[in-house]
Structures are given as structure tokens and as C-alpha cells.
Short mmCIF file of C-alpha atoms in Angstrom, two decimals:
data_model
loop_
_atom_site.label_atom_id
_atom_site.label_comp_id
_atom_site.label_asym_id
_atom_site.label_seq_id
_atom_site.Cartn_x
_atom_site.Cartn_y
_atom_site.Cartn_z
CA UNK I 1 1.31 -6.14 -20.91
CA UNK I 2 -1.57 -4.72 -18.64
CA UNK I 3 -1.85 -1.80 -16.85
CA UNK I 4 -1.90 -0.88 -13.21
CA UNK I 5 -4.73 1.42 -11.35
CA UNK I 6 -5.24 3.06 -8.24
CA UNK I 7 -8.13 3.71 -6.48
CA UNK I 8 -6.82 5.67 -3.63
CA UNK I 9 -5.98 8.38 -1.35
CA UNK I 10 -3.07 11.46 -1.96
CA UNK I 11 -2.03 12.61 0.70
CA UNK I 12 0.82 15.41 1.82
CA UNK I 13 2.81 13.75 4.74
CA UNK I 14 3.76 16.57 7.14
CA UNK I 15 6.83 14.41 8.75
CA UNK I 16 8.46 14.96 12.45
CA UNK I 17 11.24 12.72 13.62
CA UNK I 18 12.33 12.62 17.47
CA UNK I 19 14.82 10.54 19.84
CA UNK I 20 11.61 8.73 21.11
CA UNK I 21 7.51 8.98 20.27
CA UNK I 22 5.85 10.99 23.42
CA UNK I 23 3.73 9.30 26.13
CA UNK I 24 0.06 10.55 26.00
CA UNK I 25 -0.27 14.58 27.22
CA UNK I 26 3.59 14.63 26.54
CA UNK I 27 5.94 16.84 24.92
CA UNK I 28 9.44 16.08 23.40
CA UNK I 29 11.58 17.56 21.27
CA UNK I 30 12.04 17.05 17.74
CA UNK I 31 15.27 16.73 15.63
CA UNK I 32 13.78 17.92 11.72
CA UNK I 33 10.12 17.93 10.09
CA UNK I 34 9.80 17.07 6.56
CA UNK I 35 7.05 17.25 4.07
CA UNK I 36 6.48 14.32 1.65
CA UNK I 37 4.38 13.29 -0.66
CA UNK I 38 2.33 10.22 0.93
CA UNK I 39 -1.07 8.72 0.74
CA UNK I 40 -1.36 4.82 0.62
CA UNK I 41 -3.12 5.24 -3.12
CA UNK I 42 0.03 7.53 -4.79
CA UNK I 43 2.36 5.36 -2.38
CA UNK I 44 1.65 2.43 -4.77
CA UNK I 45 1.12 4.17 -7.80
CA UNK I 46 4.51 5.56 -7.42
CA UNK I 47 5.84 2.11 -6.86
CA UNK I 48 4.24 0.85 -9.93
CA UNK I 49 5.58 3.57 -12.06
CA UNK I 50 9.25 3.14 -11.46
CA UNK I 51 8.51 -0.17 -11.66
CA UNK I 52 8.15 0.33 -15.20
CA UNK I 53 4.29 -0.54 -15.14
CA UNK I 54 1.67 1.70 -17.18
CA UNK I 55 -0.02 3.47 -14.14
CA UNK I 56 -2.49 5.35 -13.67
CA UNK I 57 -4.04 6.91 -10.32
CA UNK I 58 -7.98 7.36 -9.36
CA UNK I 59 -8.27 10.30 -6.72
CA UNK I 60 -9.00 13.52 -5.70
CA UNK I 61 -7.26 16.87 -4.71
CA UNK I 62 -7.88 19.82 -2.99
CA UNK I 63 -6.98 23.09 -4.81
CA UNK I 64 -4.62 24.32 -2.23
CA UNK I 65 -1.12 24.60 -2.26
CA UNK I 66 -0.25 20.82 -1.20
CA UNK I 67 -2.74 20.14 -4.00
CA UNK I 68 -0.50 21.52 -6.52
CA UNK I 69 2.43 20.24 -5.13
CA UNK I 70 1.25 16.99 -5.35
CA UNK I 71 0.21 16.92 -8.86
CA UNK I 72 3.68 18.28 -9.93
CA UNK I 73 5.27 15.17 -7.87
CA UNK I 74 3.23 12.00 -9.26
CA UNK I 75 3.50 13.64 -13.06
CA UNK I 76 7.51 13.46 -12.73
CA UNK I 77 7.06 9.79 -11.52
CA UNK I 78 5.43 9.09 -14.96
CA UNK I 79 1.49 8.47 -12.84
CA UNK I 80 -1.22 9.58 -15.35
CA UNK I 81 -3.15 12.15 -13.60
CA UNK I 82 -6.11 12.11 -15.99
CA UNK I 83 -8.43 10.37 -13.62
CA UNK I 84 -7.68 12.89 -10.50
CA UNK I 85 -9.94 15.47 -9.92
CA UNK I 86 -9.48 19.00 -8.13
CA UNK I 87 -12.31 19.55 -5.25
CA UNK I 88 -13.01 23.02 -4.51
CA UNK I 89 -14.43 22.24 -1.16
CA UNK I 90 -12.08 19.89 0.46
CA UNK I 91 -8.25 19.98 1.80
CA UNK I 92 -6.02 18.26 0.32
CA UNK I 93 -5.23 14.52 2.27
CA UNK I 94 -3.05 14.88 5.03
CA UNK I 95 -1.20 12.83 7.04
CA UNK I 96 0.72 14.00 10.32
CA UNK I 97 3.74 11.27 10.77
CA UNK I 98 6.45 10.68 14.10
CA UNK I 99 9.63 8.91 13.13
CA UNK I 100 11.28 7.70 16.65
CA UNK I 101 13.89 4.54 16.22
CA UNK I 102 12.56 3.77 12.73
CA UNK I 103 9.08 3.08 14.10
CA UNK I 104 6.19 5.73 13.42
CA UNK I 105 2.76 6.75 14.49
CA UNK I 106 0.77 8.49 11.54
CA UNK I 107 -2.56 10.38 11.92
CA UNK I 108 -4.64 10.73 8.42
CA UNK I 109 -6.89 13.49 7.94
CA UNK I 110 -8.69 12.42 4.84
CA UNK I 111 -10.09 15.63 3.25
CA UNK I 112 -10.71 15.32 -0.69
CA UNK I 113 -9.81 11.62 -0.77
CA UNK I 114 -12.84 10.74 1.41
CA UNK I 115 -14.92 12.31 -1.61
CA UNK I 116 -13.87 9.66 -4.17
CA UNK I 117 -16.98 8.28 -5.53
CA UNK I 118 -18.25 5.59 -7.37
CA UNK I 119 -18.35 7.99 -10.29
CA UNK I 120 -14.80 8.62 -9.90
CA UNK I 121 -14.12 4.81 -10.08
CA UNK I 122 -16.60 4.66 -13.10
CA UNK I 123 -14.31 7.00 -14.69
CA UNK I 124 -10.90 3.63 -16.03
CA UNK I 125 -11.95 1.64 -18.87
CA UNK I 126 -10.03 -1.45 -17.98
CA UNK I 127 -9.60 -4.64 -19.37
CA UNK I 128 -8.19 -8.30 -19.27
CA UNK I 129 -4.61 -8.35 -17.55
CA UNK I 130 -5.37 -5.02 -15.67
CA UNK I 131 -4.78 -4.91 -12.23
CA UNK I 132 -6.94 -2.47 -9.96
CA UNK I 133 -5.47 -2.18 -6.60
CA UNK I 134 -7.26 -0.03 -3.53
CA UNK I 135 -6.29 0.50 0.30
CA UNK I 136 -8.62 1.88 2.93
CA UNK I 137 -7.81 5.60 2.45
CA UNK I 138 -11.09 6.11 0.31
CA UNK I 139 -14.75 5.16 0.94
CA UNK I 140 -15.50 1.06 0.74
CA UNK I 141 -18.20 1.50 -0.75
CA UNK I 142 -16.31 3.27 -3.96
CA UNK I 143 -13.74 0.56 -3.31
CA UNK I 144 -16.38 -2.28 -3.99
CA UNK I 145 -17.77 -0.47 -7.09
CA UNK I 146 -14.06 -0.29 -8.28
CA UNK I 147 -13.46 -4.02 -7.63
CA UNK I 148 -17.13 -4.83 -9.57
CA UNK I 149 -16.06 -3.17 -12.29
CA UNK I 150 -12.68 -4.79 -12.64
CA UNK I 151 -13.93 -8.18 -12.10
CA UNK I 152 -16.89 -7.39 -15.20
CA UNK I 153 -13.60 -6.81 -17.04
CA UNK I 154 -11.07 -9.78 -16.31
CA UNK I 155 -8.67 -7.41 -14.46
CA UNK I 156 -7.23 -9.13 -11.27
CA UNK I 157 -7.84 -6.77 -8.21
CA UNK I 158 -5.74 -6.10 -5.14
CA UNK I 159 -6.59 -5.02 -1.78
CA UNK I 160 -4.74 -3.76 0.87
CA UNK I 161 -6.91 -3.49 3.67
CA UNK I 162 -5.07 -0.45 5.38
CA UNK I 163 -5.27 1.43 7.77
CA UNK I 164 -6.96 -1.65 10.08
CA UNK I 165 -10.46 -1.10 9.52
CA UNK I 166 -13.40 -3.51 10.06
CA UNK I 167 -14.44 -4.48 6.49
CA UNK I 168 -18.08 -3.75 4.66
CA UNK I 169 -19.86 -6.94 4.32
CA UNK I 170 -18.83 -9.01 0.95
CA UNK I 171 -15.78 -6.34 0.16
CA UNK I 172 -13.53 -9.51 0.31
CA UNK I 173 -15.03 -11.64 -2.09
CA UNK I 174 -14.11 -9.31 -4.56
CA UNK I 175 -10.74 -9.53 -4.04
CA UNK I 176 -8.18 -11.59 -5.88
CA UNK I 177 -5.59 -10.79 -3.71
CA UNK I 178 -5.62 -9.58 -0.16
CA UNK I 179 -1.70 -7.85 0.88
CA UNK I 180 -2.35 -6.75 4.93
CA UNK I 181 0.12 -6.92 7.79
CA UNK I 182 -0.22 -8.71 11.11
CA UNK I 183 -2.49 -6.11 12.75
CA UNK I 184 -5.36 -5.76 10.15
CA UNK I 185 -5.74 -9.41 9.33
CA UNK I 186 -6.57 -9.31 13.54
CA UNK I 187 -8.52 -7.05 13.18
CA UNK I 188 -10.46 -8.77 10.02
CA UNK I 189 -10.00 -12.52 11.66
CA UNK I 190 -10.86 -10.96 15.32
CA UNK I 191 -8.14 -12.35 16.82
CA UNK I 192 -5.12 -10.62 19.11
CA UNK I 193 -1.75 -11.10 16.32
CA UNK I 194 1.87 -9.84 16.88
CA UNK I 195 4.90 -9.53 14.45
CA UNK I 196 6.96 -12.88 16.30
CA UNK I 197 4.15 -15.11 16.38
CA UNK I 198 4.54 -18.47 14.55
CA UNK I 199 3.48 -18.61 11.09
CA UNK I 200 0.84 -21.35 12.05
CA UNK I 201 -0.98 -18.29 14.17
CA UNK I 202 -0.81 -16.56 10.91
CA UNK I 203 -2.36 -19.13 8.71
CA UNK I 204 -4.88 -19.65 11.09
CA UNK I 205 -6.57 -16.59 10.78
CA UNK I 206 -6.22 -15.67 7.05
CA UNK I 207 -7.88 -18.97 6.98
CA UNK I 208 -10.51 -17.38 8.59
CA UNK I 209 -11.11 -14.04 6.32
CA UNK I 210 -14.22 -14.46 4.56
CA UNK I 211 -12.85 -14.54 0.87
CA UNK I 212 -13.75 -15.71 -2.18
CA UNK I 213 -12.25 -19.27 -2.50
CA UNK I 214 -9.37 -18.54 -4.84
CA UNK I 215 -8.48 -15.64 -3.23
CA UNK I 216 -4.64 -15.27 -2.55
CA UNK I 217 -3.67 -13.68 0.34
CA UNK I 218 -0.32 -12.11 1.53
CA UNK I 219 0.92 -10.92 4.99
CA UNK I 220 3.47 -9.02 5.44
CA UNK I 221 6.17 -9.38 8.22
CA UNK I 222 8.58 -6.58 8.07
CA UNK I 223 12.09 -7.98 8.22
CA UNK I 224 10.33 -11.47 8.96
CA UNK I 225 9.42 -11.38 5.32
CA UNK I 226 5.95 -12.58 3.50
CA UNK I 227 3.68 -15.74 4.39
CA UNK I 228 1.50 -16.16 1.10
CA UNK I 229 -1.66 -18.68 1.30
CA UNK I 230 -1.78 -19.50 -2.44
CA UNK I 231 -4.22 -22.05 -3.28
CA UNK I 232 -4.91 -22.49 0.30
CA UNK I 233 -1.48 -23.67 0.43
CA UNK I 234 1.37 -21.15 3.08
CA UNK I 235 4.51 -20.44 0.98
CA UNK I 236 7.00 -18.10 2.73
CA UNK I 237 9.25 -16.18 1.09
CA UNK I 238 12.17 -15.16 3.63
CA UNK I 239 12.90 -11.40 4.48
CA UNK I 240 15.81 -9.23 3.91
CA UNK I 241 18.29 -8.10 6.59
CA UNK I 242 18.72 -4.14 6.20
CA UNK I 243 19.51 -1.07 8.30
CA UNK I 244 15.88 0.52 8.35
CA UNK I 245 15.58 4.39 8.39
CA UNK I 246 11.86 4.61 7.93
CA UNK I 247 9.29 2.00 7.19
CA UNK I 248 6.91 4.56 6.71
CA UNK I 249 6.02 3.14 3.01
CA UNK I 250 7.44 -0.32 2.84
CA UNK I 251 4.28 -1.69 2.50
CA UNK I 252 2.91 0.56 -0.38
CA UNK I 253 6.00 -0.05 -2.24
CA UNK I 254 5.31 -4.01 -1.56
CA UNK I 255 1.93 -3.36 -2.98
CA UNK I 256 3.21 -1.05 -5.84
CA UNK I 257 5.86 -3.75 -6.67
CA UNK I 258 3.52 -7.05 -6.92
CA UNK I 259 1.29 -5.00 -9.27
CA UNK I 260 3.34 -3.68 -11.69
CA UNK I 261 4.94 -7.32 -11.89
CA UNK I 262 1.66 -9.18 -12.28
CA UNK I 263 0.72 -6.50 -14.89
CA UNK I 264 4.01 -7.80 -16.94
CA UNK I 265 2.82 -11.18 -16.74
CA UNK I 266 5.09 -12.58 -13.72
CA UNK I 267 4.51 -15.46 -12.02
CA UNK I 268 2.86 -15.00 -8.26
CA UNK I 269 5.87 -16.52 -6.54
CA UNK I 270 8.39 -14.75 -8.26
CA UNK I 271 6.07 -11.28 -7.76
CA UNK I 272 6.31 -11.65 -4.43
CA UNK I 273 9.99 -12.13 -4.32
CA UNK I 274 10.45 -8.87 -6.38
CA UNK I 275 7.90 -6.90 -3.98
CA UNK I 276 9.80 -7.76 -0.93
CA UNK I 277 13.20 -6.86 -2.58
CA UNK I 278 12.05 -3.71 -3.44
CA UNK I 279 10.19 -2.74 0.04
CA UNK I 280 13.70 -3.74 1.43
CA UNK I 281 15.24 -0.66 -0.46
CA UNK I 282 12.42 1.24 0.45
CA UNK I 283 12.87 1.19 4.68
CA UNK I 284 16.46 2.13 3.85
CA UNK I 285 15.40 5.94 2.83
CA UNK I 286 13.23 8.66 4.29
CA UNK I 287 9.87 9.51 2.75
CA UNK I 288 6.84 7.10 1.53
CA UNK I 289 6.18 8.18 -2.33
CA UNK I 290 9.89 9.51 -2.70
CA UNK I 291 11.60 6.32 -1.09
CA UNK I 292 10.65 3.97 -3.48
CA UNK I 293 13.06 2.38 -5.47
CA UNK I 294 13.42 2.08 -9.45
CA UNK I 295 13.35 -1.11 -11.61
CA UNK I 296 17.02 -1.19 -12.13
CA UNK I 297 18.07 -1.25 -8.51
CA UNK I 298 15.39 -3.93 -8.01
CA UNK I 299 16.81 -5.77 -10.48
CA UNK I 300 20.35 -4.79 -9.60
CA UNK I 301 19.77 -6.15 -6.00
CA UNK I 302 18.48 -9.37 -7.12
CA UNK I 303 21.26 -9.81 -9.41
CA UNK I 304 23.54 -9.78 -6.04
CA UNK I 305 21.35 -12.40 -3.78
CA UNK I 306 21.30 -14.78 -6.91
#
């Protein structure tokens, strides 16, 4: 069985939730803040964990208060910690978050995670039947250095190009598989996308990514489900109808999921059902890191649908 991980950002999610997000130089009033632990890196790493996957997390933390928190958190999720350092002269990630109608708006103040080096990345000795996943919450250029690595070693790496970012030149090629939703693959295929366009639309412009040739990639659709280009070939696999509370981390936990099941050896297919089962128990609680699910209610709620 391989092991899963993470080059990526921790992050405190500060947490406000309102009737309705506020119009530009507007104020409204809010019904309850909450503070979570977040970040897009110990999102997935907390997936992969409950998912019963060896994981372990690349970062780095401030040594303030959230900093500590933090640590405390991933460690009871069973993430090894080794590979995170404590920077002096940096804040702790943080991420500001509006929950209005189950949709949000997050702002990400990077602090220590922007520091994550190539070093850092230098740091996992991995090997064949790894996987090494990374989001853009860290520097691409430590991102690359991560993926060069795992490629030297046979692991299979991930990518999930969030938040929408333009993409360094030749990033993609080193991915195996590329998870993004319908605004950053716009952004990376330069084209206008929505949520209810036709899967055609869709396939169009991951068609369009400059990838390596085998490169699988996945776009996530919210309740619409997944539309996978697997061997150039679309395969969708059909979304789950669910009363959302907050999609804050639905699509770490998708991320989180198809990892820790590719590290056991699982077909890509039947990964990607298991990923979107899981996200779908995700949106159904508050919280990124905290609202992911655990391998026996994935497995409990695909013993129902079967």
C-alpha cells in the first residue's frame, strides 16, 4: 500500500456566516463566526487520513497561537507532522470565509505557507505507489520541485490547481492527474466556463490544458458530479443529491479521497466514485478540515446506493 503526501498550505479559517454575502462597501449582519482548521494542503491531508491512507503533510507554521492550535488538530487526525516546520517570522495561514445560502467567498492570507521551499519538498523520501498531491496555496515553483521529485521516484502526482491561478510554464506536464473545478480550468484553457454548461464545453477545454499526454484530468461539478477525461476518453460519474450546509471543503475532501484510494491500489473509476461519495458527506457539515468524513461512513453510504 503507498502512502499519501501533501505539499501544501495550513491555514486557520476565521469563519462568518450571514442571511446573504454584502454588496461591495456594504455592511450586514452576521448570525455566528467560527474558527476552523482549513488550508487546501491539511484539507486533503485530513481527508486522506480518515480515509485510512498513511499521510503525511509538507508545510509550514507560524509560532503563534493558531500555529499551535493547528498542530494539535492534524496530530488527532493521525497526519504525520514530521515534515512541518515552525517559522519564527511569519503568521500562521489564514483564511477569512462568508457562509450566505451555502455559497462562500474566502480571502487567503498566506503567511508561513508562502515560505515552503524547495528544501521543504526535498525533505519526503518517496517511492513507487506514493502519491504526492499539491494545490496552489504554496509557491509553484516548490510545487514543480515536489512533482520532479515524485516522478524520479514512480509516485503518481496530483494537482489541484486551486485557488484559479494562471499556471508556471511546464507545471502541467508533471502532473498525472489534474482535479480543478469549472472556474480554474477557464482560467487555465482561457475560456469563459459556468457550472450548467454542457459537458461537451467542458471537454473542450481540458482538451486544451497543456498536459502531458497521459495525463488524467477531473472536473468537478458540485451536485452535477465529476466529468473525468481518462485516456482522452470523458467518463462521468453522476453526482449526489444532498442538503448542502457548507461546501467550503468539498473539493479538498474530493482530492483527499481519490488519493488515499489510489494509494490502496483502487482502480481510477472506482476512486472517483468513492471521492465524490465522500465530498457529498462533506457539504452536509460545517467546517473544511473538521467536515470530512471517515472511511466507514464512506463505505457505509455506498453500501446504501448499491
Amino acid at each position: 500500500m503507498g502512502r499519501v503526501f501533501v505539499a501544501g498550505s495550513i491555514n486557520m479559517d476565521v469563519v462568518a456566516t450571514a442571511d446573504r454575502h454584502p454588496k461591495v462597501g456594504e455592511t450586514v449582519a452576521g448570525q455566528a463566526v467560527h474558527y476552523f482548521p482549513g488550508g487546501k494542503g491539511a484539507n486533503q491531508a485530513v481527508a486522506a487520513a480518515k480515509l485510512g491512507a498513511v499521510t503525511a503533510i509538507v508545510g509550514r507554521l507560524g509560532t503563534d497561537a493558531f500555529g499551535q492550535q493547528l498542530r494539535t488538530f492534524l496530530a488527532a487526525q493521525g497526519v504525520d507532522l514530521a515534515l512541518v516546520k515552525d517559522t519564527a517570522n511569519a503568521h500562521t495561514g489564514t483564511a477569512v470565509i462568508t457562509i450566505a445560502d451555502t455559497d462562500n467567498t474566502i480571502v487567503v492570507v498566506p503567511g508561513a505557507n508562502a515560505l515552503v521551499s524547495a528544501e521543504d519538498v526535498a525533505a519526503p523520501v518517496l517511492a513507487k505507489g506514493d502519491i504526492a498531491v499539491s494545490q496552489f496555496e504554496i509557491p509553484q515553483a516548490t510545487i514543480g520541485e515536489f512533482f520532479k521529485r515524485a516522478r524520479a521516484a514512480g509516485a503518481t502526482t496530483i494537482l489541484n490547481p486551486a485557488p484559479a491561478l494562471a499556471c508556471a510554464p511546464g507545471l502541467l506536464e508533471l502532473v498525472d492527474i489534474l482535479i480543478l473545478n469549472e472556474t480554474e480550468l477557464g482560467l487555465l484553457a482561457q475560456t469563459a466556463l459556468h457550472d450548467t454548461d454542457e459537458p461537451v464545453r467542458f471537454i473542450e477545454a481540458a482538451r486544451r490544458l497543456p498536459t502531458g499526454p497521459d495525463t488524467i484530468i477531473c472536473v468537478t461539478l458540485g451536485k452535477r458530479g465529476v466529468l473525468a477525461l481518462i485516456g482522452g476518453e470523458p467518463s462521468l460519474i453522476a453526482g449526489r443529491a444532498v442538503k448542502a450546509v457548507d461546501t467550503t471543503g468539498a473539493g479538498d475532501c474530493f482530492v483527499g479521497a481519490l488519493a488515499a484510494r489510489l494509494a490502496h491500489g483502487t482502480a481510477i473509476r472506482d476512486a472517483l466514485a468513492y471521492a465524490n461519495a465522500a465530498a457529498s458527506i462533506c457539504v452536509q457539515r460545517m467546517g473544511a478540515a473538521p467536515s470530512m468524513p471517515t472511511a466507514a461512513e464512506v463505505d457505509e453510504l455506498l453500501a446504501k446506493r448499491a
